[in-house]
Amino acid sequence: MYEVLMESGASPSLSLSLNPNHVTRTPNPRPSPERRHNTGMSELFSLYKLHKADAAMHSLRREAAELDTGQAETIRLKELAKELQAVGGRAKALHSEQVDKELEQQGYSQKIDGYNKKLYDGSVVSPREIENIEKEIAMLKELSEKNDERLLEIYDLVPPAVADADRVKAEIEAKQKAVQSKREIAVARHAQIKAEYEAHRAERAAIVADVDEAMREKYEEIRKRTGDVAMADVTEHGT
């Protein structure tokens, strides 16, 4: 005969009684508290390893997004380009005006010298013509004096204008070198980040299989909701 001896929820198993004609069903032994504890801790540890891999990948993604490729310098370069257009344009305009005024001054001097030659070489004898030449010379001298005044102003304005333009050009060159250097460093670091990220992703794929499905689903739900990690390390200081 069969005798069923089992606790609620336990699966029955066959065991022989002392009576050879009597077979008794007894329940499977329930896992000990220590065994259940070890199983739970093993699952939690697997979940923790998954968290560490995800945290590392999240940190790498954030680092990649925050790599300094010279963003600040690039913004400053745009500002400097406008500044150079202003100060450089002023220096160029002053230099151009200086050349024009010097040519004008040279023309005035040549004309005055020519008229003076006519007055003193005896080629002009008519009083009216002499008077007209003297008036022309006086007008040319007046124009020459005004032109000379402006030239003196320009001579004072050109050096600081050129210095301003040179200062901006020097800063532009320095910023361009900084951008190039930072981009080279960022490219190299990005390659390292990519390699590290792939290593953690492979590690994660190996860990996932060891995590309880229900725990993993809950973990992924929390991670999706926070947009970050789903667990936190607690230290002895409570952080």
mmCIF file of C-alpha atoms in Angstrom:
data_model
loop_
_atom_site.group_PDB
_atom_site.id
_atom_site.type_symbol
_atom_site.label_atom_id
_atom_site.label_comp_id
_atom_site.label_asym_id
_atom_site.label_seq_id
_atom_site.Cartn_x
_atom_site.Cartn_y
_atom_site.Cartn_z
ATOM 1 C CA MET A 1 0.000 0.000 0.000
ATOM 2 C CA TYR A 2 1.019 3.672 -0.426
ATOM 3 C CA GLU A 3 0.995 6.260 2.330
ATOM 4 C CA VAL A 4 1.335 9.908 1.411
ATOM 5 C CA LEU A 5 3.393 11.911 3.899
ATOM 6 C CA MET A 6 4.130 15.414 2.572
ATOM 7 C CA GLU A 7 3.938 19.010 3.657
ATOM 8 C CA SER A 8 1.876 21.503 1.751
ATOM 9 C CA GLY A 9 3.737 22.602 -1.399
ATOM 10 C CA ALA A 10 6.389 19.863 -1.157
ATOM 11 C CA SER A 11 6.958 17.369 -3.931
ATOM 12 C CA PRO A 12 6.539 13.719 -2.830
ATOM 13 C CA SER A 13 9.274 11.127 -3.229
ATOM 14 C CA LEU A 14 9.345 7.362 -2.719
ATOM 15 C CA SER A 15 11.187 5.754 0.201
ATOM 16 C CA LEU A 16 11.144 2.176 1.484
ATOM 17 C CA SER A 17 9.765 1.386 4.936
ATOM 18 C CA LEU A 18 10.878 -1.430 7.161
ATOM 19 C CA ASN A 19 7.889 -3.379 6.010
ATOM 20 C CA PRO A 20 8.853 -4.865 2.655
ATOM 21 C CA ASN A 21 5.196 -4.840 1.634
ATOM 22 C CA HIS A 22 4.733 -1.261 2.608
ATOM 23 C CA VAL A 23 5.930 1.722 0.500
ATOM 24 C CA THR A 24 5.679 5.141 2.069
ATOM 25 C CA ARG A 25 5.748 8.529 0.296
ATOM 26 C CA THR A 26 7.777 11.089 2.226
ATOM 27 C CA PRO A 27 8.357 14.760 1.257
ATOM 28 C CA ASN A 28 11.573 16.135 -0.217
ATOM 29 C CA PRO A 29 13.599 17.777 2.499
ATOM 30 C CA ARG A 30 13.134 21.559 2.535
ATOM 31 C CA PRO A 31 16.329 23.605 1.936
ATOM 32 C CA SER A 32 17.970 24.613 5.141
ATOM 33 C CA PRO A 33 17.958 28.319 6.094
ATOM 34 C CA GLU A 34 21.716 28.389 5.538
ATOM 35 C CA ARG A 35 21.341 26.971 2.039
ATOM 36 C CA ARG A 36 18.570 29.435 1.192
ATOM 37 C CA HIS A 37 20.771 32.240 2.523
ATOM 38 C CA ASN A 38 23.733 31.155 0.401
ATOM 39 C CA THR A 39 21.549 30.926 -2.705
ATOM 40 C CA GLY A 40 20.126 34.390 -2.126
ATOM 41 C CA MET A 41 23.556 35.859 -1.509
ATOM 42 C CA SER A 42 24.869 34.245 -4.684
ATOM 43 C CA GLU A 43 22.063 35.782 -6.716
ATOM 44 C CA LEU A 44 22.610 39.166 -5.083
ATOM 45 C CA PHE A 45 26.336 38.969 -5.773
ATOM 46 C CA SER A 46 25.656 38.199 -9.435
ATOM 47 C CA LEU A 47 23.316 41.187 -9.557
ATOM 48 C CA TYR A 48 25.982 43.307 -7.879
ATOM 49 C CA LYS A 49 28.558 42.271 -10.483
ATOM 50 C CA LEU A 50 26.049 43.249 -13.189
ATOM 51 C CA HIS A 51 25.625 46.610 -11.479
ATOM 52 C CA LYS A 52 29.381 47.159 -11.370
ATOM 53 C CA ALA A 53 29.679 46.446 -15.090
ATOM 54 C CA ASP A 54 26.771 48.790 -15.868
ATOM 55 C CA ALA A 55 28.206 51.485 -13.595
ATOM 56 C CA ALA A 56 31.568 51.250 -15.339
ATOM 57 C CA MET A 57 29.909 51.476 -18.774
ATOM 58 C CA HIS A 58 27.789 54.418 -17.646
ATOM 59 C CA SER A 59 30.889 56.196 -16.331
ATOM 60 C CA LEU A 60 32.708 55.610 -19.621
ATOM 61 C CA ARG A 61 29.775 56.938 -21.648
ATOM 62 C CA ARG A 62 29.691 60.064 -19.489
ATOM 63 C CA GLU A 63 33.453 60.524 -19.791
ATOM 64 C CA ALA A 64 33.245 60.160 -23.577
ATOM 65 C CA ALA A 65 30.493 62.774 -23.730
ATOM 66 C CA GLU A 66 32.534 65.164 -21.580
ATOM 67 C CA LEU A 67 35.870 64.802 -23.375
ATOM 68 C CA ASP A 68 37.556 68.179 -23.806
ATOM 69 C CA THR A 69 38.039 68.662 -27.534
ATOM 70 C CA GLY A 70 38.760 72.372 -27.177
ATOM 71 C CA GLN A 71 35.147 73.535 -27.019
ATOM 72 C CA ALA A 72 35.974 76.626 -24.952
ATOM 73 C CA GLU A 73 38.901 77.501 -27.210
ATOM 74 C CA THR A 74 36.729 77.089 -30.305
ATOM 75 C CA ILE A 75 34.170 79.526 -28.901
ATOM 76 C CA ARG A 76 36.963 81.976 -28.090
ATOM 77 C CA LEU A 77 38.370 81.604 -31.611
ATOM 78 C CA LYS A 78 35.057 82.758 -33.058
ATOM 79 C CA GLU A 79 35.164 85.806 -30.802
ATOM 80 C CA LEU A 80 38.777 86.490 -31.763
ATOM 81 C CA ALA A 81 37.943 86.260 -35.457
ATOM 82 C CA LYS A 82 35.444 89.099 -35.041
ATOM 83 C CA GLU A 83 37.905 91.052 -32.906
ATOM 84 C CA LEU A 84 40.659 90.631 -35.488
ATOM 85 C CA GLN A 85 38.313 91.816 -38.197
ATOM 86 C CA ALA A 86 37.793 95.016 -36.205
ATOM 87 C CA VAL A 87 41.321 95.761 -34.957
ATOM 88 C CA GLY A 88 42.996 94.335 -38.019
ATOM 89 C CA GLY A 89 40.731 96.345 -40.259
ATOM 90 C CA ARG A 90 41.575 99.511 -38.328
ATOM 91 C CA ALA A 91 45.325 98.861 -38.572
ATOM 92 C CA LYS A 92 45.021 98.159 -42.281
ATOM 93 C CA ALA A 93 42.940 101.291 -42.881
ATOM 94 C CA LEU A 94 45.421 103.471 -40.984
ATOM 95 C CA HIS A 95 48.343 102.017 -42.903
ATOM 96 C CA SER A 96 46.569 102.599 -46.191
ATOM 97 C CA GLU A 97 45.760 106.184 -45.217
ATOM 98 C CA GLN A 98 49.380 106.710 -44.163
ATOM 99 C CA VAL A 99 50.618 105.641 -47.608
ATOM 100 C CA ASP A 100 48.081 107.899 -49.336
ATOM 101 C CA LYS A 101 48.985 110.904 -47.182
ATOM 102 C CA GLU A 102 52.699 110.366 -47.748
ATOM 103 C CA LEU A 103 52.144 110.263 -51.500
ATOM 104 C CA GLU A 104 50.019 113.416 -51.297
ATOM 105 C CA GLN A 105 52.726 115.126 -49.246
ATOM 106 C CA GLN A 106 55.308 114.161 -51.798
ATOM 107 C CA GLY A 107 53.086 115.592 -54.562
ATOM 108 C CA TYR A 108 52.657 118.902 -52.728
ATOM 109 C CA SER A 109 56.403 119.236 -52.242
ATOM 110 C CA GLN A 110 57.119 118.523 -55.888
ATOM 111 C CA LYS A 111 54.580 121.113 -57.051
ATOM 112 C CA ILE A 112 55.873 123.764 -54.630
ATOM 113 C CA ASP A 113 59.449 123.083 -55.753
ATOM 114 C CA GLY A 114 58.360 123.383 -59.387
ATOM 115 C CA TYR A 115 56.637 126.724 -58.848
ATOM 116 C CA ASN A 116 59.591 128.077 -56.862
ATOM 117 C CA LYS A 117 61.915 127.130 -59.675
ATOM 118 C CA LYS A 118 59.792 129.120 -62.106
ATOM 119 C CA LEU A 119 59.840 132.136 -59.791
ATOM 120 C CA TYR A 120 63.617 132.173 -59.394
ATOM 121 C CA ASP A 121 64.949 130.957 -62.726
ATOM 122 C CA GLY A 122 63.580 133.981 -64.622
ATOM 123 C CA SER A 123 61.220 131.943 -66.767
ATOM 124 C CA VAL A 124 58.228 133.898 -65.390
ATOM 125 C CA VAL A 125 58.338 137.678 -65.621
ATOM 126 C CA SER A 126 54.689 138.715 -65.763
ATOM 127 C CA PRO A 127 53.591 140.252 -62.414
ATOM 128 C CA ARG A 128 50.122 138.673 -62.722
ATOM 129 C CA GLU A 129 51.586 135.269 -63.439
ATOM 130 C CA ILE A 130 54.024 135.657 -60.561
ATOM 131 C CA GLU A 131 51.128 136.584 -58.262
ATOM 132 C CA ASN A 132 49.125 133.559 -59.371
ATOM 133 C CA ILE A 133 52.084 131.267 -58.758
ATOM 134 C CA GLU A 134 52.614 132.707 -55.288
ATOM 135 C CA LYS A 135 48.920 132.142 -54.475
ATOM 136 C CA GLU A 136 49.206 128.567 -55.752
ATOM 137 C CA ILE A 137 52.276 128.004 -53.611
ATOM 138 C CA ALA A 138 50.468 129.400 -50.527
ATOM 139 C CA MET A 139 47.487 127.116 -51.132
ATOM 140 C CA LEU A 140 49.738 124.104 -51.602
ATOM 141 C CA LYS A 141 51.612 124.890 -48.398
ATOM 142 C CA GLU A 142 48.316 125.146 -46.504
ATOM 143 C CA LEU A 143 47.191 121.789 -47.865
ATOM 144 C CA SER A 144 50.598 120.336 -47.087
ATOM 145 C CA GLU A 145 50.438 121.538 -43.480
ATOM 146 C CA LYS A 146 46.983 119.997 -42.947
ATOM 147 C CA ASN A 147 48.157 116.812 -44.580
ATOM 148 C CA ASP A 148 51.252 116.778 -42.389
ATOM 149 C CA GLU A 149 49.132 117.194 -39.245
ATOM 150 C CA ARG A 150 47.059 114.181 -40.192
ATOM 151 C CA LEU A 151 50.216 112.214 -40.961
ATOM 152 C CA LEU A 152 51.554 112.937 -37.479
ATOM 153 C CA GLU A 153 48.272 111.659 -36.002
ATOM 154 C CA ILE A 154 48.476 108.523 -38.106
ATOM 155 C CA TYR A 155 52.079 107.913 -37.028
ATOM 156 C CA ASP A 156 50.837 107.920 -33.434
ATOM 157 C CA LEU A 157 47.826 105.675 -34.173
ATOM 158 C CA VAL A 158 49.438 103.005 -36.344
ATOM 159 C CA PRO A 159 51.779 101.328 -33.770
ATOM 160 C CA PRO A 160 49.086 100.611 -31.126
ATOM 161 C CA ALA A 161 46.655 99.495 -33.841
ATOM 162 C CA VAL A 162 49.239 97.088 -35.251
ATOM 163 C CA ALA A 163 50.057 95.909 -31.711
ATOM 164 C CA ASP A 164 46.371 95.169 -31.067
ATOM 165 C CA ALA A 165 46.140 93.188 -34.286
ATOM 166 C CA ASP A 166 49.344 91.275 -33.468
ATOM 167 C CA ARG A 167 48.040 90.496 -29.972
ATOM 168 C CA VAL A 168 44.823 89.040 -31.377
ATOM 169 C CA LYS A 169 46.743 87.075 -34.014
ATOM 170 C CA ALA A 170 49.026 85.644 -31.332
ATOM 171 C CA GLU A 171 46.062 84.585 -29.202
ATOM 172 C CA ILE A 172 44.391 83.002 -32.222
ATOM 173 C CA GLU A 173 47.533 80.996 -32.938
ATOM 174 C CA ALA A 174 47.771 79.884 -29.304
ATOM 175 C CA LYS A 175 44.108 78.836 -29.199
ATOM 176 C CA GLN A 176 44.448 76.918 -32.465
ATOM 177 C CA LYS A 177 47.413 74.986 -31.054
ATOM 178 C CA ALA A 178 45.457 74.293 -27.849
ATOM 179 C CA VAL A 179 42.492 72.967 -29.836
ATOM 180 C CA GLN A 180 44.724 70.709 -31.896
ATOM 181 C CA SER A 181 46.479 69.365 -28.789
ATOM 182 C CA LYS A 182 43.230 68.742 -26.901
ATOM 183 C CA ARG A 183 41.635 67.014 -29.883
ATOM 184 C CA GLU A 184 44.615 64.685 -30.243
ATOM 185 C CA ILE A 185 44.395 63.810 -26.545
ATOM 186 C CA ALA A 186 40.621 63.356 -26.774
ATOM 187 C CA VAL A 187 40.895 61.082 -29.817
ATOM 188 C CA ALA A 188 43.453 58.903 -28.041
ATOM 189 C CA ARG A 189 41.360 58.727 -24.863
ATOM 190 C CA HIS A 190 38.206 57.992 -26.865
ATOM 191 C CA ALA A 191 39.917 54.959 -28.395
ATOM 192 C CA GLN A 192 40.799 53.755 -24.879
ATOM 193 C CA ILE A 193 37.253 54.361 -23.667
ATOM 194 C CA LYS A 194 35.870 52.368 -26.587
ATOM 195 C CA ALA A 195 38.135 49.411 -25.794
ATOM 196 C CA GLU A 196 37.268 49.538 -22.073
ATOM 197 C CA TYR A 197 33.570 49.824 -22.875
ATOM 198 C CA GLU A 198 33.645 46.764 -25.140
ATOM 199 C CA ALA A 199 35.438 44.798 -22.413
ATOM 200 C CA HIS A 200 32.776 45.713 -19.847
ATOM 201 C CA ARG A 201 30.014 44.896 -22.315
ATOM 202 C CA ALA A 202 31.465 41.436 -22.881
ATOM 203 C CA GLU A 203 31.772 41.019 -19.107
ATOM 204 C CA ARG A 204 28.137 42.062 -18.703
ATOM 205 C CA ALA A 205 26.953 39.536 -21.267
ATOM 206 C CA ALA A 206 28.670 36.769 -19.297
ATOM 207 C CA ILE A 207 27.186 37.945 -15.986
ATOM 208 C CA VAL A 208 23.566 38.335 -17.149
ATOM 209 C CA ALA A 209 23.044 34.588 -17.447
ATOM 210 C CA ASP A 210 23.802 34.128 -13.727
ATOM 211 C CA VAL A 211 21.260 36.704 -12.549
ATOM 212 C CA ASP A 212 17.781 35.574 -11.494
ATOM 213 C CA GLU A 213 15.327 36.551 -14.243
ATOM 214 C CA ALA A 214 12.841 38.263 -11.916
ATOM 215 C CA MET A 215 15.611 40.213 -10.196
ATOM 216 C CA ARG A 216 17.112 41.164 -13.528
ATOM 217 C CA GLU A 217 13.789 42.447 -14.876
ATOM 218 C CA LYS A 218 13.271 44.574 -11.772
ATOM 219 C CA TYR A 219 16.848 45.812 -11.982
ATOM 220 C CA GLU A 220 16.490 46.764 -15.664
ATOM 221 C CA GLU A 221 13.192 48.517 -14.920
ATOM 222 C CA ILE A 222 14.832 50.668 -12.241
ATOM 223 C CA ARG A 223 17.843 51.371 -14.450
ATOM 224 C CA LYS A 224 15.593 52.445 -17.294
ATOM 225 C CA ARG A 225 13.564 54.682 -15.002
ATOM 226 C CA THR A 226 16.580 56.430 -13.463
ATOM 227 C CA GLY A 227 18.577 56.632 -16.665
ATOM 228 C CA ASP A 228 21.563 55.708 -14.540
ATOM 229 C CA VAL A 229 22.493 52.735 -12.383
ATOM 230 C CA ALA A 230 19.958 50.762 -10.351
ATOM 231 C CA MET A 231 22.122 50.027 -7.313
ATOM 232 C CA ALA A 232 24.453 52.008 -5.099
ATOM 233 C CA ASP A 233 27.511 51.091 -3.076
ATOM 234 C CA VAL A 234 27.141 51.823 0.636
ATOM 235 C CA THR A 235 30.375 52.469 2.514
ATOM 236 C CA GLU A 236 31.052 52.522 6.221
ATOM 237 C CA HIS A 237 30.372 56.240 6.098
ATOM 238 C CA GLY A 238 26.934 55.677 4.638
ATOM 239 C CA THR A 239 27.804 56.926 1.159
#
